[in-house]
Coordinates of C-alpha atoms in Angstrom, one line a residue:
Chain A
D25 CA 12.5 9.4 12.7
A26 CA 9.8 7.2 14.3
G27 CA 8.0 6.6 11.1
V28 CA 4.2 6.5 10.8
I29 CA 2.6 5.6 14.1
Q30 CA -0.7 3.9 14.4
S31 CA -2.7 2.9 17.5
P32 CA -3.9 0.6 18.6
R33 CA -2.0 -2.2 16.9
H34 CA -4.8 -4.7 17.6
E35 CA -8.4 -4.0 18.4
V36 CA -11.1 -6.6 19.2
T37 CA -14.6 -5.3 19.6
E38 CA -18.2 -6.4 19.4
M39 CA -20.6 -5.7 16.6
G40 CA -22.3 -2.4 17.1
Q41 CA -19.5 -0.7 19.0
E42 CA -17.7 2.4 17.9
V43 CA -14.1 1.9 16.8
T44 CA -11.5 4.7 16.5
L45 CA -8.2 4.1 14.8
R46 CA -5.4 6.7 15.1
C47 CA -2.5 7.7 13.0
K48 CA 0.4 10.1 13.4
P49 CA 2.1 10.8 10.1
I50 CA 5.8 11.4 9.7
S51 CA 6.6 15.0 10.7
G52 CA 6.7 17.3 7.7
H53 CA 4.6 15.1 5.5
N54 CA 1.6 16.8 4.0
S55 CA -0.4 13.9 2.6
L56 CA -2.0 11.1 4.6
F57 CA -3.8 8.0 3.4
W58 CA -6.0 5.4 5.0
Y59 CA -6.1 1.9 3.5
R60 CA -7.9 -1.3 4.4
Q61 CA -6.4 -4.7 3.6
T62 CA -8.4 -8.0 3.5
M63 CA -7.7 -11.3 2.0
M64 CA -10.8 -11.0 -0.2
R65 CA -10.4 -7.4 -1.5
G66 CA -6.6 -6.8 -1.1
L67 CA -5.4 -3.3 -0.4
E68 CA -8.1 -0.6 -0.8
L69 CA -7.6 3.2 -0.4
L70 CA -10.3 4.5 1.8
I71 CA -9.6 8.2 1.9
Y72 CA -6.7 10.6 1.6
F73 CA -5.9 14.1 2.9
N74 CA -3.6 16.8 1.5
N75 CA -2.7 19.5 4.0
N76 CA -5.3 18.2 6.4
V77 CA -8.1 18.5 3.8
P78 CA -9.9 15.4 2.6
I79 CA -9.3 15.1 -1.1
D80 CA -10.8 11.8 -2.1
D81 CA -13.1 9.8 0.1
S82 CA -14.7 7.7 -2.7
G83 CA -13.2 4.6 -1.1
M84 CA -15.0 4.9 2.2
P85 CA -17.4 2.0 2.1
E86 CA -20.4 3.4 4.0
D87 CA -21.6 6.3 6.1
R88 CA -20.5 4.2 9.1
F89 CA -17.0 5.2 8.2
S90 CA -15.6 8.7 8.8
A91 CA -12.1 10.2 8.9
K92 CA -10.8 13.4 10.3
M93 CA -7.5 15.2 10.3
P94 CA -7.7 18.0 12.8
N95 CA -4.1 19.0 12.4
A96 CA -0.9 18.0 10.5
S97 CA 0.2 15.4 13.0
F98 CA -3.0 13.4 13.7
S99 CA -5.7 11.6 11.9
T100 CA -8.5 9.3 13.0
L101 CA -10.6 6.8 11.2
K102 CA -13.9 6.0 13.0
I103 CA -16.3 3.2 12.4
Q104 CA -19.7 3.6 14.0
P105 CA -21.4 1.1 14.4
S106 CA -18.9 -1.6 13.6
E107 CA -19.8 -4.8 11.8
P108 CA -18.0 -8.2 11.5
R109 CA -17.3 -7.5 7.8
D110 CA -15.2 -4.5 8.9
S111 CA -12.6 -6.9 10.2
A112 CA -9.4 -6.1 8.4
V113 CA -6.0 -4.5 8.8
Y114 CA -6.1 -0.8 8.5
F115 CA -3.0 1.0 7.3
C116 CA -2.2 4.6 7.5
A117 CA 0.5 6.1 5.2
S118 CA 2.0 9.5 4.8
K119 CA 3.9 11.2 2.0
G120 CA 6.0 14.3 1.8
G121 CA 5.5 17.1 -0.7
G122 CA 7.1 17.1 -4.1
G123 CA 6.8 14.8 -7.0
Q124 CA 9.5 12.3 -6.2
N125 CA 8.4 11.0 -2.8
E126 CA 6.8 7.7 -1.9
Q127 CA 4.2 6.8 0.7
F128 CA 5.5 5.5 4.0
F129 CA 3.2 3.0 5.7
G130 CA 2.5 2.6 9.4
P131 CA 2.4 -0.8 11.1
G132 CA -1.3 -1.1 10.7
T133 CA -4.2 -1.8 13.1
R134 CA -5.6 -5.3 13.0
L135 CA -9.4 -4.9 13.7
T136 CA -11.5 -7.8 14.6
V137 CA -15.3 -7.3 15.0
L138 CA -17.1 -10.1 16.7
Chain B
A30 CA -9.3 5.3 -14.1
Q31 CA -5.9 3.9 -13.6
S32 CA -5.7 0.1 -13.1
V33 CA -2.7 -2.1 -12.2
S34 CA -2.6 -5.8 -12.9
Q35 CA -0.3 -8.3 -11.3
H36 CA -1.0 -11.5 -13.2
N37 CA 0.8 -13.9 -10.9
H38 CA -1.2 -14.2 -7.7
H39 CA 1.0 -16.9 -6.1
V40 CA 4.5 -17.9 -7.0
I41 CA 6.5 -20.7 -5.4
L42 CA 10.2 -20.9 -6.0
S43 CA 13.2 -22.7 -4.6
E44 CA 16.1 -20.8 -3.1
A45 CA 18.6 -19.5 -5.7
A46 CA 15.9 -19.5 -8.4
S47 CA 15.4 -16.4 -10.5
L48 CA 12.3 -14.3 -10.0
E49 CA 10.2 -12.1 -12.3
L50 CA 6.9 -10.7 -11.2
G51 CA 4.8 -9.0 -13.8
C52 CA 3.1 -5.6 -13.4
N53 CA 1.1 -3.8 -16.1
Y54 CA -0.8 -0.5 -15.7
S55 CA -3.4 1.1 -17.9
Y56 CA -2.7 4.8 -18.0
G57 CA -0.7 6.0 -21.0
G58 CA 0.5 9.3 -19.6
T59 CA 3.3 10.2 -17.2
V60 CA 3.4 7.8 -14.3
N61 CA 5.6 7.1 -11.3
L62 CA 6.0 3.4 -10.5
F63 CA 6.7 1.6 -7.2
W64 CA 7.2 -1.9 -5.9
Y65 CA 6.4 -2.5 -2.2
V66 CA 7.0 -5.6 -0.2
Q67 CA 5.0 -6.8 2.8
Y68 CA 6.7 -9.5 4.9
P69 CA 4.3 -11.7 6.9
G70 CA 2.6 -9.8 9.6
Q71 CA 4.3 -6.5 8.7
H72 CA 3.5 -3.3 6.9
L73 CA 4.3 -2.3 3.3
Q74 CA 7.9 -1.2 2.7
L75 CA 9.3 0.4 -0.4
L76 CA 11.5 -1.9 -2.5
L77 CA 12.2 0.5 -5.4
K78 CA 10.7 3.3 -7.4
Y79 CA 10.8 4.8 -10.8
F80 CA 10.2 8.5 -11.7
S81 CA 12.3 9.2 -14.7
G82 CA 15.7 8.5 -16.3
D83 CA 17.2 5.1 -16.6
P84 CA 14.3 2.6 -17.0
L85 CA 16.2 -0.1 -15.1
V86 CA 15.8 0.7 -11.5
K87 CA 17.8 -1.0 -8.7
G88 CA 16.3 -1.3 -5.3
I89 CA 17.1 -2.8 -1.9
K90 CA 18.0 -6.5 -1.3
G91 CA 19.1 -7.2 -4.8
F92 CA 15.8 -6.4 -6.5
E93 CA 15.5 -4.5 -9.7
A94 CA 12.7 -3.5 -12.0
E95 CA 12.5 -2.4 -15.6
F96 CA 10.1 0.2 -16.9
I97 CA 9.0 -0.5 -20.5
K98 CA 6.7 2.3 -21.6
S99 CA 5.6 0.7 -24.8
K100 CA 4.4 -2.3 -22.9
F101 CA 2.9 -0.4 -19.9
S102 CA 5.0 -2.7 -17.7
F103 CA 7.2 -2.5 -14.7
N104 CA 8.3 -6.0 -13.9
L105 CA 10.2 -6.9 -10.8
R106 CA 13.2 -9.1 -10.9
K107 CA 15.8 -10.8 -8.7
P108 CA 18.4 -13.1 -10.1
S109 CA 18.6 -15.4 -7.0
V110 CA 15.9 -15.5 -4.3
Q111 CA 16.4 -16.3 -0.7
W112 CA 14.0 -17.9 1.8
S113 CA 13.8 -14.5 3.5
D114 CA 12.2 -13.0 0.3
T115 CA 9.0 -14.9 1.2
A116 CA 6.5 -12.1 1.2
E117 CA 3.7 -10.4 -0.7
Y118 CA 4.8 -7.9 -3.4
F119 CA 2.7 -5.0 -4.6
C120 CA 3.1 -2.9 -7.7
A121 CA 1.7 0.6 -7.5
V122 CA 1.3 3.5 -9.9
N123 CA 1.0 7.1 -9.2
D124 CA -0.9 8.7 -12.1
Y125 CA 0.6 12.0 -11.2
N126 CA -1.1 14.2 -13.7
N127 CA -4.6 13.1 -12.9
A128 CA -4.7 11.8 -9.4
G129 CA -2.2 13.9 -7.5
N130 CA -0.7 11.9 -4.7
M131 CA -2.9 8.8 -5.0
L132 CA -1.4 5.4 -5.6
T133 CA -3.2 2.6 -7.4
F134 CA -2.1 -0.8 -6.2
G135 CA -2.1 -4.1 -8.0
G136 CA -3.7 -7.1 -6.3
G137 CA -0.4 -8.3 -5.0
T138 CA 1.7 -11.4 -5.6
R139 CA 2.4 -13.9 -2.8
L140 CA 5.9 -15.3 -3.1
M141 CA 6.9 -18.4 -1.2
V142 CA 10.5 -19.4 -1.3
K143 CA 11.2 -23.0 -0.3
P144 CA 14.5 -23.5 1.6

């Protein structure tokens, strides 16, 4: 099992540019989570999906952020336009069904907005 | 809403010292409890989890945690730390009845083990 796959691993962009982060969850998992980690705010849940449907997006900071899950094996987190304060590590995690399963985290995407 | 508190933000220990990291949560109903570890530059990995049964849970790398329902606590322990345990540790709670699959994370505790 390859685990949760995220791409790119590192992204450096300029303010105002569109950024798209990608995530492939573990096969068979039906929940997917996007987190943001910064020194100042720690680990924040941005949005999560169950069976490809967004369940809670209350953590999405602004309308500049959007997330999609077109199918069970792929999700994107898009920032348009990006700002320097969006610089962070973005983690994707997935979880299988049932009550006794934990979330498995991907390696993260380190985003730097100049 | 559920909240998770990790009172120790930074801990510095020498090798072979014993470790205890505190974790308290707010919700009084049924909870699932987790400790994750994040080594420098890496992603979060599960150390151990509690769902039911024996409140003393043993995880990987010699870690254990004890669920004390009356104290809303799930403290992480290790009798003798190693330099390789230097990492950030996160407690997380799944308020399963009200929040489905969501985890609420504590603010993390940075552990530095001096060789």
